[in-house]
């Protein structure tokens, strides 16, 4: 039995700062060598960061990547260590996501990514064995795809990111060639449950081999996603070491001869059978056993996205409108979590109640109770007189409660929050959720706009679910009371109201029940179902709770709103993706703004 120390490092990437990332990589491998670690795996694109998008094409980025790669080769001459380095690599007018393997001052060769994320396809090309050798500044290196690096008893291979998501994962092909150590650099998006699912996959892929996976994490852009920063070392289906956003190493034993399992071929026959099937009416919600993991993951992802954005800008203050509804409640709870992680005093969270013509006493009371329970100061700015003056300026009657009357309130609130943010060197946090974005149920350049959106990838049913979870978990009676009142309050934009003591404008009477809307979103985008299929499936899923006529009424409305309001989604601000569905105009579901809904309706 022999032992070897292997390590992975998802250090804090500095986007585009190749010289600084070079220093961090060099420092890491020197420390690793001092600890007698022989192999270090770094994430994809570790010299540049993986979220540069079109900047990857910049000549300075491409040339500097090679320069610093060669410097790492030279600086590692006296270190008994093998390590991976990721750079964008231009070959024959195509750009590749590449991993170079360096051993003690010698570049052994490179691996080129074969299976790209959708978001990468605009930038990189997929390698298809077009060449086997490359030249870089008078240096030549072999392309090692489908090859192993052999050293004494070790046969090492590199499988990059989504190459493990091919029909046959790349590491399985390497194991057939005799690999007994797989290095897996990646840049893994963090979604709810994603880490759990990845680890189960790695356990399978590590059967009879050492498996070292390293993902980029802190430092990558949070424009649309946060990255897991997951460092994990496994052997034969068991976790040896697991850390997040840290330098972690594990001592892994391996056998000189690995006995691969022989599988007998098994034929399975299926009998025809008839059965009644059920459909889940809440496809975005987790199983009850995973409730804690799901809710904790969502809040953590939101917090990590906000922390990254605040660190990048160099600020400690945020501004948001606290309406007393579900969305702003979800946002402020995520903000509080971020501030607790950063150990920043909550006095830097600036919450505002902005009542206008239609604000009810109910929601004002909700906002006040919530802010008091969280220990956050809530400032009230009554916009009624400002709005009267504005409507008078544009010759609009105060008695005409049309679209301009409604939207003027949403836009005035946004203007006030933006100006306050400028005064306080802060950013405005957007609170709109995915369900509202799908419907376009937001005022263009009003509540549609912010400086960072925390809820943009969470459905309304998920928000209600998470707030209920926090209510169940909390021991703070004041917070529980506030959340209960908020959850019991009808959802409303509060732009028209007949009585300040009640809420007369109820969203679900305008667009339909949100549980239906969220089901429609899932079936339309995830399962690619037609309107007719969605209608039938919704009737089964909700088990007769809604009549077919009711489902078709709201489904017709949903599809029309979905298509007619794409122009709003095309200009959405940055916002973190909590799940694999979002309407980000950069990496989410993309639709043309000029397509009619007729064909789909």
PDB file of N, CA, C and O in Angstrom, residues 28-78:
ATOM      1  N   UNK A  28       0.324  28.981  -3.423  1.00  0.00           N
ATOM      2  CA  UNK A  28      -0.344  27.741  -3.020  1.00  0.00           C
ATOM      3  C   UNK A  28       0.530  26.523  -3.266  1.00  0.00           C
ATOM      4  O   UNK A  28       0.663  25.646  -2.400  1.00  0.00           O
ATOM      5  N   UNK A  29       1.143  26.453  -4.456  1.00  0.00           N
ATOM      6  CA  UNK A  29       1.933  25.252  -4.743  1.00  0.00           C
ATOM      7  C   UNK A  29       3.210  25.225  -3.901  1.00  0.00           C
ATOM      8  O   UNK A  29       3.704  24.137  -3.561  1.00  0.00           O
ATOM      9  N   UNK A  30       3.742  26.386  -3.554  1.00  0.00           N
ATOM     10  CA  UNK A  30       4.908  26.407  -2.669  1.00  0.00           C
ATOM     11  C   UNK A  30       4.546  25.890  -1.284  1.00  0.00           C
ATOM     12  O   UNK A  30       5.272  25.087  -0.689  1.00  0.00           O
ATOM     13  N   UNK A  31       3.415  26.354  -0.754  1.00  0.00           N
ATOM     14  CA  UNK A  31       2.967  25.874   0.559  1.00  0.00           C
ATOM     15  C   UNK A  31       2.651  24.382   0.502  1.00  0.00           C
ATOM     16  O   UNK A  31       2.948  23.635   1.433  1.00  0.00           O
ATOM     17  N   UNK A  32       2.044  23.960  -0.595  1.00  0.00           N
ATOM     18  CA  UNK A  32       1.706  22.545  -0.747  1.00  0.00           C
ATOM     19  C   UNK A  32       2.976  21.692  -0.763  1.00  0.00           C
ATOM     20  O   UNK A  32       3.049  20.638  -0.128  1.00  0.00           O
ATOM     21  N   UNK A  33       4.003  22.165  -1.480  1.00  0.00           N
ATOM     22  CA  UNK A  33       5.257  21.427  -1.549  1.00  0.00           C
ATOM     23  C   UNK A  33       5.899  21.315  -0.175  1.00  0.00           C
ATOM     24  O   UNK A  33       6.438  20.264   0.190  1.00  0.00           O
ATOM     25  N   UNK A  34       5.815  22.387   0.605  1.00  0.00           N
ATOM     26  CA  UNK A  34       6.357  22.367   1.976  1.00  0.00           C
ATOM     27  C   UNK A  34       5.656  21.317   2.839  1.00  0.00           C
ATOM     28  O   UNK A  34       6.242  20.796   3.786  1.00  0.00           O
ATOM     29  N   UNK A  35       4.390  21.028   2.526  1.00  0.00           N
ATOM     30  CA  UNK A  35       3.621  20.048   3.295  1.00  0.00           C
ATOM     31  C   UNK A  35       3.692  18.655   2.668  1.00  0.00           C
ATOM     32  O   UNK A  35       2.919  17.768   3.013  1.00  0.00           O
ATOM     33  N   UNK A  36       4.625  18.506   1.728  1.00  0.00           N
ATOM     34  CA  UNK A  36       4.846  17.217   1.059  1.00  0.00           C
ATOM     35  C   UNK A  36       3.625  16.761   0.253  1.00  0.00           C
ATOM     36  O   UNK A  36       3.377  15.571   0.078  1.00  0.00           O
ATOM     37  N   UNK A  37       2.853  17.725  -0.220  1.00  0.00           N
ATOM     38  CA  UNK A  37       1.742  17.425  -1.128  1.00  0.00           C
ATOM     39  C   UNK A  37       2.295  17.318  -2.542  1.00  0.00           C
ATOM     40  O   UNK A  37       3.072  18.163  -2.984  1.00  0.00           O
ATOM     41  N   UNK A  38       1.911  16.283  -3.250  1.00  0.00           N
ATOM     42  CA  UNK A  38       2.499  15.997  -4.548  1.00  0.00           C
ATOM     43  C   UNK A  38       1.645  16.454  -5.725  1.00  0.00           C
ATOM     44  O   UNK A  38       2.146  16.613  -6.835  1.00  0.00           O
ATOM     45  N   UNK A  39       0.341  16.619  -5.489  1.00  0.00           N
ATOM     46  CA  UNK A  39      -0.566  16.975  -6.588  1.00  0.00           C
ATOM     47  C   UNK A  39      -1.545  18.026  -6.097  1.00  0.00           C
ATOM     48  O   UNK A  39      -2.167  17.859  -5.044  1.00  0.00           O
ATOM     49  N   UNK A  40      -1.702  19.124  -6.855  1.00  0.00           N
ATOM     50  CA  UNK A  40      -2.684  20.161  -6.527  1.00  0.00           C
ATOM     51  C   UNK A  40      -3.554  20.412  -7.753  1.00  0.00           C
ATOM     52  O   UNK A  40      -3.048  20.635  -8.858  1.00  0.00           O
ATOM     53  N   UNK A  41      -4.854  20.374  -7.539  1.00  0.00           N
ATOM     54  CA  UNK A  41      -5.818  20.616  -8.612  1.00  0.00           C
ATOM     55  C   UNK A  41      -6.451  21.982  -8.408  1.00  0.00           C
ATOM     56  O   UNK A  41      -6.965  22.288  -7.328  1.00  0.00           O
ATOM     57  N   UNK A  42      -6.420  22.827  -9.422  1.00  0.00           N
ATOM     58  CA  UNK A  42      -7.052  24.142  -9.386  1.00  0.00           C
ATOM     59  C   UNK A  42      -8.306  24.132 -10.265  1.00  0.00           C
ATOM     60  O   UNK A  42      -8.478  23.241 -11.103  1.00  0.00           O
ATOM     61  N   UNK A  43      -9.194  25.128 -10.130  1.00  0.00           N
ATOM     62  CA  UNK A  43     -10.433  25.152 -10.930  1.00  0.00           C
ATOM     63  C   UNK A  43     -10.182  25.438 -12.406  1.00  0.00           C
ATOM     64  O   UNK A  43      -9.067  25.763 -12.814  1.00  0.00           O
ATOM     65  N   UNK A  44     -11.235  25.349 -13.183  1.00  0.00           N
ATOM     66  CA  UNK A  44     -11.192  25.796 -14.576  1.00  0.00           C
ATOM     67  C   UNK A  44     -10.793  27.262 -14.639  1.00  0.00           C
ATOM     68  O   UNK A  44     -11.169  28.066 -13.785  1.00  0.00           O
ATOM     69  N   UNK A  45     -10.055  27.604 -15.691  1.00  0.00           N
ATOM     70  CA  UNK A  45      -9.712  29.000 -15.987  1.00  0.00           C
ATOM     71  C   UNK A  45      -9.183  29.712 -14.740  1.00  0.00           C
ATOM     72  O   UNK A  45      -9.560  30.854 -14.449  1.00  0.00           O
ATOM     73  N   UNK A  46      -8.298  29.034 -14.033  1.00  0.00           N
ATOM     74  CA  UNK A  46      -7.826  29.546 -12.739  1.00  0.00           C
ATOM     75  C   UNK A  46      -6.925  30.769 -12.864  1.00  0.00           C
ATOM     76  O   UNK A  46      -6.787  31.529 -11.905  1.00  0.00           O
ATOM     77  N   UNK A  47      -6.314  30.978 -14.015  1.00  0.00           N
ATOM     78  CA  UNK A  47      -5.467  32.166 -14.164  1.00  0.00           C
ATOM     79  C   UNK A  47      -6.266  33.421 -14.480  1.00  0.00           C
ATOM     80  O   UNK A  47      -5.806  34.533 -14.222  1.00  0.00           O
ATOM     81  N   UNK A  48      -7.458  33.257 -15.045  1.00  0.00           N
ATOM     82  CA  UNK A  48      -8.231  34.421 -15.489  1.00  0.00           C
ATOM     83  C   UNK A  48      -9.529  34.620 -14.718  1.00  0.00           C
ATOM     84  O   UNK A  48     -10.041  35.737 -14.632  1.00  0.00           O
ATOM     85  N   UNK A  49     -10.075  33.535 -14.154  1.00  0.00           N
ATOM     86  CA  UNK A  49     -11.464  33.545 -13.724  1.00  0.00           C
ATOM     87  C   UNK A  49     -12.311  33.051 -14.880  1.00  0.00           C
ATOM     88  O   UNK A  49     -11.930  33.175 -16.057  1.00  0.00           O
ATOM     89  N   UNK A  50     -13.448  32.479 -14.575  1.00  0.00           N
ATOM     90  CA  UNK A  50     -14.252  31.833 -15.622  1.00  0.00           C
ATOM     91  C   UNK A  50     -15.406  32.687 -16.125  1.00  0.00           C
ATOM     92  O   UNK A  50     -16.145  32.256 -17.004  1.00  0.00           O
ATOM     93  N   UNK A  51     -15.572  33.904 -15.588  1.00  0.00           N
ATOM     94  CA  UNK A  51     -16.759  34.700 -15.929  1.00  0.00           C
ATOM     95  C   UNK A  51     -16.409  36.004 -16.662  1.00  0.00           C
ATOM     96  O   UNK A  51     -17.074  37.015 -16.510  1.00  0.00           O
ATOM     97  N   UNK A  52     -15.367  35.965 -17.498  1.00  0.00           N
ATOM     98  CA  UNK A  52     -14.978  37.158 -18.253  1.00  0.00           C
ATOM     99  C   UNK A  52     -15.822  37.364 -19.500  1.00  0.00           C
ATOM    100  O   UNK A  52     -15.783  38.443 -20.103  1.00  0.00           O
ATOM    101  N   UNK A  53     -16.525  36.317 -19.937  1.00  0.00           N
ATOM    102  CA  UNK A  53     -17.374  36.405 -21.132  1.00  0.00           C
ATOM    103  C   UNK A  53     -16.596  36.948 -22.330  1.00  0.00           C
ATOM    104  O   UNK A  53     -15.557  36.434 -22.673  1.00  0.00           O
ATOM    105  N   UNK A  54     -17.052  38.020 -22.965  1.00  0.00           N
ATOM    106  CA  UNK A  54     -16.416  38.498 -24.193  1.00  0.00           C
ATOM    107  C   UNK A  54     -14.989  39.002 -23.978  1.00  0.00           C
ATOM    108  O   UNK A  54     -14.212  39.121 -24.941  1.00  0.00           O
ATOM    109  N   UNK A  55     -14.626  39.283 -22.737  1.00  0.00           N
ATOM    110  CA  UNK A  55     -13.254  39.728 -22.468  1.00  0.00           C
ATOM    111  C   UNK A  55     -12.237  38.627 -22.712  1.00  0.00           C
ATOM    112  O   UNK A  55     -11.040  38.891 -22.823  1.00  0.00           O
ATOM    113  N   UNK A  56     -12.686  37.380 -22.782  1.00  0.00           N
ATOM    114  CA  UNK A  56     -11.767  36.295 -23.090  1.00  0.00           C
ATOM    115  C   UNK A  56     -11.113  36.487 -24.463  1.00  0.00           C
ATOM    116  O   UNK A  56     -10.028  35.958 -24.725  1.00  0.00           O
ATOM    117  N   UNK A  57     -11.766  37.236 -25.350  1.00  0.00           N
ATOM    118  CA  UNK A  57     -11.225  37.437 -26.689  1.00  0.00           C
ATOM    119  C   UNK A  57     -10.140  38.519 -26.731  1.00  0.00           C
ATOM    120  O   UNK A  57      -9.484  38.693 -27.753  1.00  0.00           O
ATOM    121  N   UNK A  58      -9.974  39.253 -25.641  1.00  0.00           N
ATOM    122  CA  UNK A  58      -8.994  40.327 -25.622  1.00  0.00           C
ATOM    123  C   UNK A  58      -7.584  39.758 -25.753  1.00  0.00           C
ATOM    124  O   UNK A  58      -7.190  38.823 -25.052  1.00  0.00           O
ATOM    125  N   UNK A  59      -6.810  40.362 -26.650  1.00  0.00           N
ATOM    126  CA  UNK A  59      -5.446  39.884 -26.900  1.00  0.00           C
ATOM    127  C   UNK A  59      -4.607  39.926 -25.625  1.00  0.00           C
ATOM    128  O   UNK A  59      -3.800  39.026 -25.376  1.00  0.00           O
ATOM    129  N   UNK A  60      -4.799  40.951 -24.814  1.00  0.00           N
ATOM    130  CA  UNK A  60      -4.017  41.074 -23.576  1.00  0.00           C
ATOM    131  C   UNK A  60      -4.301  39.900 -22.636  1.00  0.00           C
ATOM    132  O   UNK A  60      -3.398  39.367 -21.988  1.00  0.00           O
ATOM    133  N   UNK A  61      -5.575  39.483 -22.566  1.00  0.00           N
ATOM    134  CA  UNK A  61      -5.935  38.344 -21.720  1.00  0.00           C
ATOM    135  C   UNK A  61      -5.292  37.068 -22.244  1.00  0.00           C
ATOM    136  O   UNK A  61      -4.695  36.280 -21.493  1.00  0.00           O
ATOM    137  N   UNK A  62      -5.385  36.855 -23.562  1.00  0.00           N
ATOM    138  CA  UNK A  62      -4.855  35.626 -24.156  1.00  0.00           C
ATOM    139  C   UNK A  62      -3.335  35.560 -24.053  1.00  0.00           C
ATOM    140  O   UNK A  62      -2.759  34.533 -23.672  1.00  0.00           O
ATOM    141  N   UNK A  63      -2.668  36.672 -24.377  1.00  0.00           N
ATOM    142  CA  UNK A  63      -1.198  36.679 -24.338  1.00  0.00           C
ATOM    143  C   UNK A  63      -0.679  36.569 -22.908  1.00  0.00           C
ATOM    144  O   UNK A  63       0.280  35.832 -22.637  1.00  0.00           O
ATOM    145  N   UNK A  64      -1.302  37.304 -21.990  1.00  0.00           N
ATOM    146  CA  UNK A  64      -0.848  37.270 -20.600  1.00  0.00           C
ATOM    147  C   UNK A  64      -1.069  35.898 -19.975  1.00  0.00           C
ATOM    148  O   UNK A  64      -0.280  35.464 -19.136  1.00  0.00           O
ATOM    149  N   UNK A  65      -2.142  35.233 -20.375  1.00  0.00           N
ATOM    150  CA  UNK A  65      -2.403  33.889 -19.847  1.00  0.00           C
ATOM    151  C   UNK A  65      -1.249  32.957 -20.181  1.00  0.00           C
ATOM    152  O   UNK A  65      -0.772  32.189 -19.321  1.00  0.00           O
ATOM    153  N   UNK A  66      -0.771  33.013 -21.417  1.00  0.00           N
ATOM    154  CA  UNK A  66       0.343  32.155 -21.825  1.00  0.00           C
ATOM    155  C   UNK A  66       1.625  32.574 -21.117  1.00  0.00           C
ATOM    156  O   UNK A  66       2.408  31.735 -20.639  1.00  0.00           O
ATOM    157  N   UNK A  67       1.859  33.876 -21.028  1.00  0.00           N
ATOM    158  CA  UNK A  67       3.074  34.371 -20.363  1.00  0.00           C
ATOM    159  C   UNK A  67       3.157  33.869 -18.919  1.00  0.00           C
ATOM    160  O   UNK A  67       4.205  33.386 -18.474  1.00  0.00           O
ATOM    161  N   UNK A  68       2.060  33.986 -18.202  1.00  0.00           N
ATOM    162  CA  UNK A  68       2.085  33.594 -16.792  1.00  0.00           C
ATOM    163  C   UNK A  68       2.027  32.077 -16.629  1.00  0.00           C
ATOM    164  O   UNK A  68       2.515  31.535 -15.636  1.00  0.00           O
ATOM    165  N   UNK A  69       1.475  31.385 -17.590  1.00  0.00           N
ATOM    166  CA  UNK A  69       1.544  29.927 -17.578  1.00  0.00           C
ATOM    167  C   UNK A  69       3.011  29.482 -17.662  1.00  0.00           C
ATOM    168  O   UNK A  69       3.459  28.610 -16.903  1.00  0.00           O
ATOM    169  N   UNK A  70       3.757  30.113 -18.578  1.00  0.00           N
ATOM    170  CA  UNK A  70       5.166  29.758 -18.747  1.00  0.00           C
ATOM    171  C   UNK A  70       5.987  30.171 -17.524  1.00  0.00           C
ATOM    172  O   UNK A  70       6.968  29.506 -17.157  1.00  0.00           O
ATOM    173  N   UNK A  71       5.581  31.260 -16.862  1.00  0.00           N
ATOM    174  CA  UNK A  71       6.261  31.666 -15.632  1.00  0.00           C
ATOM    175  C   UNK A  71       6.031  30.633 -14.525  1.00  0.00           C
ATOM    176  O   UNK A  71       6.944  30.321 -13.750  1.00  0.00           O
ATOM    177  N   UNK A  72       4.804  30.096 -14.448  1.00  0.00           N
ATOM    178  CA  UNK A  72       4.519  29.054 -13.457  1.00  0.00           C
ATOM    179  C   UNK A  72       5.359  27.807 -13.734  1.00  0.00           C
ATOM    180  O   UNK A  72       5.844  27.144 -12.797  1.00  0.00           O
ATOM    181  N   UNK A  73       5.515  27.491 -15.027  1.00  0.00           N
ATOM    182  CA  UNK A  73       6.359  26.352 -15.382  1.00  0.00           C
ATOM    183  C   UNK A  73       7.773  26.562 -14.847  1.00  0.00           C
ATOM    184  O   UNK A  73       8.343  25.675 -14.197  1.00  0.00           O
ATOM    185  N   UNK A  74       8.327  27.742 -15.074  1.00  0.00           N
ATOM    186  CA  UNK A  74       9.702  28.023 -14.655  1.00  0.00           C
ATOM    187  C   UNK A  74       9.826  28.063 -13.130  1.00  0.00           C
ATOM    188  O   UNK A  74      10.765  27.503 -12.554  1.00  0.00           O
ATOM    189  N   UNK A  75       8.873  28.704 -12.461  1.00  0.00           N
ATOM    190  CA  UNK A  75       8.962  28.884 -11.012  1.00  0.00           C
ATOM    191  C   UNK A  75       8.778  27.576 -10.241  1.00  0.00           C
ATOM    192  O   UNK A  75       9.085  27.496  -9.059  1.00  0.00           O
ATOM    193  N   UNK A  76       8.228  26.559 -10.912  1.00  0.00           N
ATOM    194  CA  UNK A  76       7.991  25.285 -10.219  1.00  0.00           C
ATOM    195  C   UNK A  76       9.140  24.298 -10.399  1.00  0.00           C
ATOM    196  O   UNK A  76       9.035  23.136  -9.984  1.00  0.00           O
ATOM    197  N   UNK A  77      10.242  24.747 -10.992  1.00  0.00           N
ATOM    198  CA  UNK A  77      11.353  23.854 -11.310  1.00  0.00           C
ATOM    199  C   UNK A  77      11.857  23.078 -10.099  1.00  0.00           C
ATOM    200  O   UNK A  77      12.184  21.900 -10.183  1.00  0.00           O
ATOM    201  N   UNK A  78      11.947  23.737  -8.970  1.00  0.00           N
ATOM    202  CA  UNK A  78      12.532  23.116  -7.782  1.00  0.00           C
ATOM    203  C   UNK A  78      11.486  22.541  -6.834  1.00  0.00           C
ATOM    204  O   UNK A  78      11.798  22.246  -5.675  1.00  0.00           O
TER     205      UNK A  78
END
